[in-house]
């Protein structure tokens, strides 16, 4: 069987070393063995998040921690701002509404980065939070957080970010930037199976959570907090995914966080400049805000043909997301991706482009 190259946007390729780390006898989540895994994950993630705060391990995909952020930080009828930059931002807004929040959607053109100044003009006296997608996986564009963090730091507005497709590939400095809640998940840049998400709260967010009146049970922050001191979770976590994440974080720390971030950046830059040389379009409007973890390719009407033609050459990429699913597809550079993989996909695209034109 020919070797397949996976350049996906999640779940991503899982390196053999990580797969092998899961090959263990079953053990209890109340054992010392689990507590060590838990503690290793928390300490490594604190470095990736750029925080001294606790990072909680939540069983469920990324959306679970997004729900935990909303239900612990807000109360019925609270006003929040959600900059709409694509599919995942729209989902965050819809989730807020499902929990009875009042959502001001700040609409950006698809492919555009969210201008912090425009977001700040929407802040009103009763605004309780800004919920922003750090790395918009549907358009391949990231949003800068530092200006928002600095502007909101000494206000009562919480800055909450979905960095599910960012953490591990896109820089995060939660404490320095003044971000109040950061969310990540196992199956993106952390190169692991789905099943775990990760969330950290600033002191300001923790204070706010004491007033929150939204209904919650499984995702109650107070429960996670009381078990965290024992390096445990309130309920049974996805233990095998935890083993994988522990190993992935070992790999990231061995390579060095800065080197890992730099590799994501240089791979995506090589991919983008290769696409430009081939005359293949980018969906992102501003090259300075292209995501380092995935590139959204614009190919009017031809997206499915490209994805299928690449699959025939044993290169797997991700399709586009609505409403741009017919015109775009996405090449993941998240996780275990080497520059040779970038050259491989560019060579394949060169010949595919000739046959499609
Ligand atoms: C993958 C992803 C999510 C979460 O999806 P899950 O399937 O719940 O893990 C959320 N936001 C972004 C930006 C993503 O890329």
Tab-separated table of C-alpha atoms and ligand atoms in Angstrom:
chain	number	residue	atom	x	y	z
A	1	UNK	CA	0.000	0.000	0.000
A	2	UNK	CA	1.347	3.431	-0.907
A	3	UNK	CA	2.123	5.702	2.010
A	4	UNK	CA	-0.497	8.368	2.606
A	5	UNK	CA	0.409	11.944	3.484
A	6	UNK	CA	-2.152	13.559	5.753
A	7	UNK	CA	-2.366	17.348	5.716
A	8	UNK	CA	-5.651	17.623	7.543
A	9	UNK	CA	-7.340	20.245	9.691
A	10	UNK	CA	-8.363	17.915	12.502
A	11	UNK	CA	-8.392	15.193	13.471
A	12	UNK	CA	-4.809	15.263	12.210
A	13	UNK	CA	-2.110	12.674	11.570
A	14	UNK	CA	-1.009	10.892	14.753
A	15	UNK	CA	2.725	10.053	14.746
A	16	UNK	CA	3.625	6.424	15.622
A	17	UNK	CA	5.359	7.490	18.838
A	18	UNK	CA	2.061	8.916	20.090
A	19	UNK	CA	0.032	5.885	18.956
A	20	UNK	CA	2.491	3.612	20.765
A	21	UNK	CA	2.224	5.623	23.986
A	22	UNK	CA	-1.414	4.495	24.254
A	23	UNK	CA	-0.503	0.801	24.144
A	24	UNK	CA	-0.846	0.284	27.896
A	25	UNK	CA	-2.955	-1.767	30.263
A	26	UNK	CA	-6.048	0.006	31.492
A	27	UNK	CA	-5.751	2.012	34.720
A	28	UNK	CA	-8.008	3.991	37.016
A	29	UNK	CA	-8.444	7.727	36.873
A	30	UNK	CA	-8.070	7.707	40.673
A	31	UNK	CA	-4.609	6.089	40.538
A	32	UNK	CA	-1.193	7.640	41.000
A	33	UNK	CA	-0.497	6.567	37.402
A	34	UNK	CA	-3.277	8.845	36.122
A	35	UNK	CA	-2.315	11.703	38.434
A	36	UNK	CA	1.172	11.753	36.951
A	37	UNK	CA	-0.207	11.904	33.406
A	38	UNK	CA	-2.621	14.673	34.454
A	39	UNK	CA	0.103	16.716	36.091
A	40	UNK	CA	2.459	16.338	33.105
A	41	UNK	CA	-0.246	17.561	30.733
A	42	UNK	CA	-1.171	20.535	32.910
A	43	UNK	CA	2.429	21.703	33.297
A	44	UNK	CA	3.220	21.423	29.597
A	45	UNK	CA	-0.023	23.115	28.565
A	46	UNK	CA	0.641	26.014	30.928
A	47	UNK	CA	3.753	26.668	28.839
A	48	UNK	CA	1.858	26.418	25.536
A	49	UNK	CA	-0.936	28.670	26.836
A	50	UNK	CA	1.534	31.132	28.373
A	51	UNK	CA	-0.170	31.060	31.759
A	52	UNK	CA	0.485	30.428	35.431
A	53	UNK	CA	-3.198	29.594	35.910
A	54	UNK	CA	-4.511	26.051	36.043
A	55	UNK	CA	-5.375	24.306	32.802
A	56	UNK	CA	-8.357	21.976	33.226
A	57	UNK	CA	-8.674	18.700	31.336
A	58	UNK	CA	-12.200	18.279	30.024
A	59	UNK	CA	-13.503	15.155	28.338
A	60	UNK	CA	-15.302	16.019	25.116
A	61	UNK	CA	-14.179	17.686	21.891
A	62	UNK	CA	-13.294	21.391	21.673
A	63	UNK	CA	-16.943	22.453	21.690
A	64	UNK	CA	-17.290	21.038	25.222
A	65	UNK	CA	-14.803	23.546	26.596
A	66	UNK	CA	-16.450	26.346	24.593
A	67	UNK	CA	-19.673	25.440	26.411
A	68	UNK	CA	-17.806	25.371	29.735
A	69	UNK	CA	-16.504	28.891	29.076
A	70	UNK	CA	-19.980	30.233	28.354
A	71	UNK	CA	-21.877	28.479	31.146
A	72	UNK	CA	-19.333	29.393	33.832
A	73	UNK	CA	-18.583	33.002	32.871
A	74	UNK	CA	-22.022	34.405	32.151
A	75	UNK	CA	-25.589	34.733	33.371
A	76	UNK	CA	-28.919	34.714	31.583
A	77	UNK	CA	-29.391	37.860	29.488
A	78	UNK	CA	-25.741	38.984	29.622
A	79	UNK	CA	-24.572	40.989	26.611
A	80	UNK	CA	-21.558	39.667	24.724
A	81	UNK	CA	-19.761	40.486	21.492
A	82	UNK	CA	-18.783	37.829	18.963
A	83	UNK	CA	-16.670	38.943	15.973
A	84	UNK	CA	-17.931	36.840	13.056
A	85	UNK	CA	-14.998	35.709	10.925
A	86	UNK	CA	-16.355	32.379	9.692
A	87	UNK	CA	-17.921	29.076	10.569
A	88	UNK	CA	-16.421	28.560	14.021
A	89	UNK	CA	-17.127	32.119	15.156
A	90	UNK	CA	-20.750	31.700	14.050
A	91	UNK	CA	-20.925	28.535	16.104
A	92	UNK	CA	-19.617	30.367	19.185
A	93	UNK	CA	-22.325	33.028	18.685
A	94	UNK	CA	-25.040	30.384	18.254
A	95	UNK	CA	-23.895	28.635	21.440
A	96	UNK	CA	-24.114	31.902	23.397
A	97	UNK	CA	-27.660	32.398	22.166
A	98	UNK	CA	-28.600	28.830	23.064
A	99	UNK	CA	-27.715	29.738	26.671
A	100	UNK	CA	-29.806	32.913	26.649
A	101	UNK	CA	-27.086	35.496	26.113
A	102	UNK	CA	-27.598	38.654	24.125
A	103	UNK	CA	-25.155	38.478	21.210
A	104	UNK	CA	-23.832	41.423	19.226
A	105	UNK	CA	-22.357	39.824	16.090
A	106	UNK	CA	-19.638	42.027	14.614
A	107	UNK	CA	-19.578	40.913	11.010
A	108	UNK	CA	-16.324	40.743	9.058
A	109	UNK	CA	-15.902	39.758	5.424
A	110	UNK	CA	-14.929	36.095	5.102
A	111	UNK	CA	-11.165	35.882	4.743
A	112	UNK	CA	-10.649	39.118	6.655
A	113	UNK	CA	-8.977	39.290	10.069
A	114	UNK	CA	-11.053	40.779	12.912
A	115	UNK	CA	-9.949	44.394	13.354
A	116	UNK	CA	-9.603	44.915	17.140
A	117	UNK	CA	-10.469	48.616	16.922
A	118	UNK	CA	-13.779	47.854	15.224
A	119	UNK	CA	-14.604	45.285	17.898
A	120	UNK	CA	-13.796	47.770	20.667
A	121	UNK	CA	-16.234	50.340	19.258
A	122	UNK	CA	-19.027	47.839	20.040
A	123	UNK	CA	-18.222	47.721	23.772
A	124	UNK	CA	-21.031	49.209	25.866
A	125	UNK	CA	-21.503	49.732	29.606
A	126	UNK	CA	-23.303	46.416	29.953
A	127	UNK	CA	-20.937	44.321	27.772
A	128	UNK	CA	-19.805	41.288	29.764
A	129	UNK	CA	-17.547	39.506	27.294
A	130	UNK	CA	-15.888	39.277	23.888
A	131	UNK	CA	-15.728	35.738	22.492
A	132	UNK	CA	-13.297	35.504	19.609
A	133	UNK	CA	-11.978	32.669	17.463
A	134	UNK	CA	-8.185	32.806	17.649
A	135	UNK	CA	-7.567	30.799	14.495
A	136	UNK	CA	-10.570	30.635	12.155
A	137	UNK	CA	-10.281	27.141	10.677
A	138	UNK	CA	-12.835	27.787	7.944
A	139	UNK	CA	-10.929	30.655	6.298
A	140	UNK	CA	-7.313	30.042	7.366
A	141	UNK	CA	-7.059	33.454	9.013
A	142	UNK	CA	-6.012	34.227	12.583
A	143	UNK	CA	-7.118	37.075	14.783
A	144	UNK	CA	-4.715	39.110	16.864
A	145	UNK	CA	-5.620	39.115	20.570
A	146	UNK	CA	-3.047	41.391	22.156
A	147	UNK	CA	-4.768	44.725	21.399
A	148	UNK	CA	-8.096	43.440	22.720
A	149	UNK	CA	-6.458	41.988	25.808
A	150	UNK	CA	-4.694	45.212	26.683
A	151	UNK	CA	-7.813	47.309	26.090
A	152	UNK	CA	-10.084	45.051	28.162
A	153	UNK	CA	-7.678	44.097	30.948
A	154	UNK	CA	-8.872	46.655	33.497
A	155	UNK	CA	-12.518	46.585	32.497
A	156	UNK	CA	-15.284	44.169	33.509
A	157	UNK	CA	-15.298	42.633	30.009
A	158	UNK	CA	-13.940	39.079	29.741
A	159	UNK	CA	-11.846	38.164	26.691
A	160	UNK	CA	-12.521	34.534	25.774
A	161	UNK	CA	-10.801	32.793	22.899
A	162	UNK	CA	-11.341	29.551	21.009
A	163	UNK	CA	-7.792	28.557	20.132
A	164	UNK	CA	-8.770	24.972	19.313
A	165	UNK	CA	-6.890	25.016	16.002
A	166	UNK	CA	-4.232	27.428	17.263
A	167	UNK	CA	-2.676	26.072	20.476
A	168	UNK	CA	0.476	24.145	19.609
A	169	UNK	CA	0.927	25.932	16.272
A	170	UNK	CA	0.070	29.584	16.865
A	171	UNK	CA	1.615	31.672	19.616
A	172	UNK	CA	-0.432	32.204	22.777
A	173	UNK	CA	0.547	34.433	25.692
A	174	UNK	CA	-2.566	34.255	27.828
A	175	UNK	CA	-1.215	36.118	30.881
A	176	UNK	CA	0.851	38.735	29.021
A	177	UNK	CA	-1.909	39.520	26.533
A	178	UNK	CA	-4.650	39.644	29.177
A	179	UNK	CA	-6.757	36.825	27.751
A	180	UNK	CA	-9.253	35.538	30.331
A	181	UNK	CA	-10.215	32.154	28.904
A	182	UNK	CA	-8.263	30.006	26.438
A	183	UNK	CA	-9.620	26.802	24.881
A	184	UNK	CA	-7.720	24.008	23.078
A	185	UNK	CA	-8.411	20.425	21.945
A	186	UNK	CA	-6.484	17.179	21.550
A	187	UNK	CA	-7.044	16.414	17.860
A	188	UNK	CA	-5.557	19.529	16.221
A	189	UNK	CA	-1.959	20.712	16.736
A	190	UNK	CA	-1.642	18.324	19.685
A	191	UNK	CA	-1.552	15.383	17.218
A	192	UNK	CA	-3.752	13.127	19.353
A	193	UNK	CA	-7.087	11.368	18.990
A	194	UNK	CA	-10.201	13.435	19.687
A	195	UNK	CA	-11.746	13.209	23.127
A	196	UNK	CA	-10.134	15.861	25.299
A	197	UNK	CA	-10.303	19.621	25.405
A	198	UNK	CA	-8.384	22.013	27.630
A	199	UNK	CA	-9.406	25.279	29.225
A	200	UNK	CA	-7.801	27.885	31.437
A	201	UNK	CA	-9.449	30.772	33.323
A	202	UNK	CA	-7.823	33.991	34.552
A	203	UNK	CA	-8.483	35.153	38.135
A	204	UNK	CA	-10.900	37.731	36.692
A	205	UNK	CA	-12.840	34.963	34.908
A	206	UNK	CA	-12.837	32.806	38.057
A	207	UNK	CA	-14.261	35.673	40.105
A	208	UNK	CA	-16.961	36.171	37.484
A	209	UNK	CA	-17.797	32.464	37.505
A	210	UNK	CA	-18.950	32.739	41.126
A	211	UNK	CA	-21.837	34.958	39.996
A	212	UNK	CA	-22.811	32.918	36.947
A	213	UNK	CA	-26.372	31.607	37.087
A	214	UNK	CA	-26.442	29.548	33.890
A	215	UNK	CA	-27.346	25.875	34.368
A	216	UNK	CA	-24.437	23.442	34.368
A	217	UNK	CA	-23.520	20.149	35.912
A	218	UNK	CA	-20.820	18.186	34.053
A	219	UNK	CA	-18.960	21.382	33.176
A	220	UNK	CA	-19.098	23.164	36.528
A	221	UNK	CA	-15.739	24.910	36.984
A	222	UNK	CA	-15.912	24.643	40.798
A	223	UNK	CA	-15.861	20.822	40.540
A	224	UNK	CA	-12.870	20.858	38.156
A	225	UNK	CA	-11.112	23.252	40.509
A	226	UNK	CA	-11.563	21.036	43.558
A	227	UNK	CA	-10.310	17.902	41.761
A	228	UNK	CA	-7.416	19.718	40.068
A	229	UNK	CA	-5.493	19.969	43.356
A	230	UNK	CA	-5.385	16.145	43.363
A	231	UNK	CA	-4.399	16.056	39.650
A	232	UNK	CA	-7.730	14.484	38.866
A	233	UNK	CA	-10.948	15.312	37.028
A	234	UNK	CA	-14.456	15.180	38.558
A	235	UNK	CA	-15.516	12.256	36.310
A	236	UNK	CA	-13.721	9.597	34.247
A	237	UNK	CA	-11.627	11.355	31.608
A	238	UNK	CA	-10.691	9.952	28.174
A	239	UNK	CA	-7.633	8.252	29.696
A	240	UNK	CA	-6.140	6.922	26.451
A	241	UNK	CA	-6.391	10.314	24.796
A	242	UNK	CA	-4.632	11.715	27.872
A	243	UNK	CA	-1.768	9.269	27.306
A	244	UNK	CA	-1.510	10.463	23.717
A	245	UNK	CA	-1.572	14.142	24.683
A	246	UNK	CA	1.093	13.539	27.334
A	247	UNK	CA	3.384	12.065	24.666
A	248	UNK	CA	2.571	14.794	22.141
A	249	UNK	CA	3.512	17.429	24.706
A	250	UNK	CA	6.755	15.537	25.408
A	251	UNK	CA	7.523	15.759	21.684
A	252	UNK	CA	6.665	19.471	21.576
A	253	UNK	CA	8.843	20.274	24.612
A	254	UNK	CA	11.721	18.193	23.233
A	255	UNK	CA	11.613	20.091	19.927
A	256	UNK	CA	11.129	23.333	21.873
A	257	UNK	CA	7.925	25.394	21.811
A	258	UNK	CA	9.526	28.244	19.867
A	259	UNK	CA	10.901	25.797	17.288
A	260	UNK	CA	7.508	24.133	16.919
A	261	UNK	CA	5.795	27.488	16.370
A	262	UNK	CA	8.515	28.496	13.916
A	263	UNK	CA	8.110	25.228	11.995
A	264	UNK	CA	4.370	25.837	11.627
A	265	UNK	CA	5.069	29.363	10.412
A	266	UNK	CA	7.764	28.445	7.919
A	267	UNK	CA	5.792	25.483	6.549
A	268	UNK	CA	2.748	27.656	5.941
A	269	UNK	CA	4.864	30.411	4.377
A	270	UNK	CA	6.499	27.864	2.049
A	271	UNK	CA	3.069	26.508	1.145
A	272	UNK	CA	1.608	29.948	0.473
A	273	UNK	CA	4.513	31.116	-1.659
A	274	UNK	CA	4.432	27.824	-3.576
A	275	UNK	CA	0.718	28.282	-4.236
A	276	UNK	CA	1.353	31.820	-5.430
A	277	UNK	CA	4.059	30.556	-7.809
A	278	UNK	CA	1.535	28.084	-9.216
A	279	UNK	CA	-1.051	30.829	-9.657
A	280	UNK	CA	-3.373	29.118	-7.186
A	281	UNK	CA	-5.410	31.529	-5.063
A	282	UNK	CA	-5.476	32.088	-1.334
A	283	UNK	CA	-8.731	32.709	0.471
A	284	UNK	CA	-7.155	34.945	3.136
A	285	UNK	CA	-7.404	38.624	2.219
A	286	UNK	CA	-4.290	39.758	4.074
A	287	UNK	CA	-1.130	37.679	3.849
A	288	UNK	CA	-0.024	39.004	7.275
A	289	UNK	CA	-2.878	37.178	8.987
A	290	UNK	CA	-2.618	33.815	7.234
A	291	UNK	CA	-2.891	31.027	9.775
A	292	UNK	CA	0.294	29.041	10.409
A	293	UNK	CA	-1.762	25.897	11.095
A	294	UNK	CA	-3.898	25.666	7.956
A	295	UNK	CA	-4.122	27.301	4.544
A	296	UNK	CA	-7.460	27.856	2.846
A	297	UNK	CA	-7.045	27.549	-0.935
A	298	UNK	CA	-9.378	29.405	-3.280
A	299	UNK	CA	-10.214	27.546	-6.496
A	300	UNK	CA	-13.574	28.778	-7.763
A	301	UNK	CA	-15.964	25.832	-8.110
A	302	UNK	CA	-13.138	23.275	-8.288
A	303	UNK	CA	-12.637	22.413	-4.615
A	304	UNK	CA	-14.008	18.877	-4.699
A	305	UNK	CA	-12.011	18.060	-7.844
A	306	UNK	CA	-8.795	19.207	-6.179
A	307	UNK	CA	-9.453	17.271	-2.971
A	308	UNK	CA	-10.283	14.089	-4.910
A	309	UNK	CA	-7.305	14.440	-7.262
A	310	UNK	CA	-4.976	14.883	-4.280
A	311	UNK	CA	-6.506	11.802	-2.609
A	312	UNK	CA	-5.746	9.789	-5.762
A	313	UNK	CA	-2.127	10.774	-5.237
A	314	UNK	CA	-2.376	9.612	-1.608
A	315	UNK	CA	-2.412	13.133	-0.189
A	316	UNK	CA	-5.299	13.824	2.139
A	317	UNK	CA	-6.432	17.401	2.702
A	318	UNK	CA	-9.619	18.839	4.220
A	319	UNK	CA	-12.611	20.076	2.263
A	320	UNK	CA	-13.957	23.604	2.542
A	321	UNK	CA	-16.581	24.582	5.086
A	322	UNK	CA	-19.892	26.260	4.369
A	323	UNK	CA	-20.677	28.645	2.813
A	324	UNK	CA	-17.417	28.497	0.820
A	325	UNK	CA	-17.249	24.700	0.537
A	326	UNK	CA	-17.469	24.573	-3.267
A	327	UNK	CA	-14.793	27.197	-3.824
A	328	UNK	CA	-12.208	26.365	-1.169
A	329	UNK	CA	-10.341	23.488	0.383
A	330	UNK	CA	-7.944	23.476	3.307
A	331	UNK	CA	-4.402	22.188	3.655
A	332	UNK	CA	-3.477	21.521	7.268
A	333	UNK	CA	0.015	22.351	8.469
A	334	UNK	CA	-0.936	21.529	12.051
A	335	UNK	CA	0.981	19.053	14.132
A	336	UNK	CA	3.577	16.678	12.748
A	337	UNK	CA	4.237	18.262	9.346
A	338	UNK	CA	7.639	18.428	7.682
A	339	UNK	CA	8.757	20.766	4.891
A	340	UNK	CA	9.028	17.711	2.595
A	341	UNK	CA	5.261	17.231	2.966
A	342	UNK	CA	4.775	20.801	1.729
A	343	UNK	CA	6.927	20.154	-1.344
A	344	UNK	CA	5.002	16.950	-1.983
A	345	UNK	CA	1.604	18.655	-1.964
A	346	UNK	CA	2.890	21.548	-4.103
A	347	UNK	CA	4.262	19.125	-6.726
A	348	UNK	CA	0.964	17.284	-6.776
A	349	UNK	CA	-0.995	20.528	-7.105
A	350	UNK	CA	1.158	21.593	-10.045
A	351	UNK	CA	0.177	18.561	-12.093
A	352	UNK	CA	-3.439	18.597	-10.915
A	353	UNK	CA	-3.801	22.235	-11.911
A	354	UNK	CA	-2.675	21.378	-15.445
A	355	UNK	CA	-5.296	18.632	-15.805
A	356	UNK	CA	-8.095	20.747	-14.326
A	357	UNK	CA	-7.489	23.788	-16.534
B	1	LIG	C1	-12.034	22.031	15.479
B	1	LIG	C2	-12.468	23.350	15.976
B	1	LIG	C3	-13.393	23.498	17.029
B	1	LIG	C4	-13.979	22.407	17.847
B	1	LIG	O1	-14.483	21.351	17.215
B	1	LIG	P1	-14.713	19.992	17.982
B	1	LIG	O2	-15.168	19.098	16.885
B	1	LIG	O3	-15.742	20.218	19.011
B	1	LIG	O4	-13.386	19.596	18.589
B	1	LIG	C5	-13.705	24.764	17.464
B	1	LIG	N1	-13.150	25.831	16.907
B	1	LIG	C6	-12.250	25.742	15.935
B	1	LIG	C7	-11.648	27.012	15.408
B	1	LIG	C8	-11.872	24.508	15.421
B	1	LIG	O5	-10.969	24.430	14.453
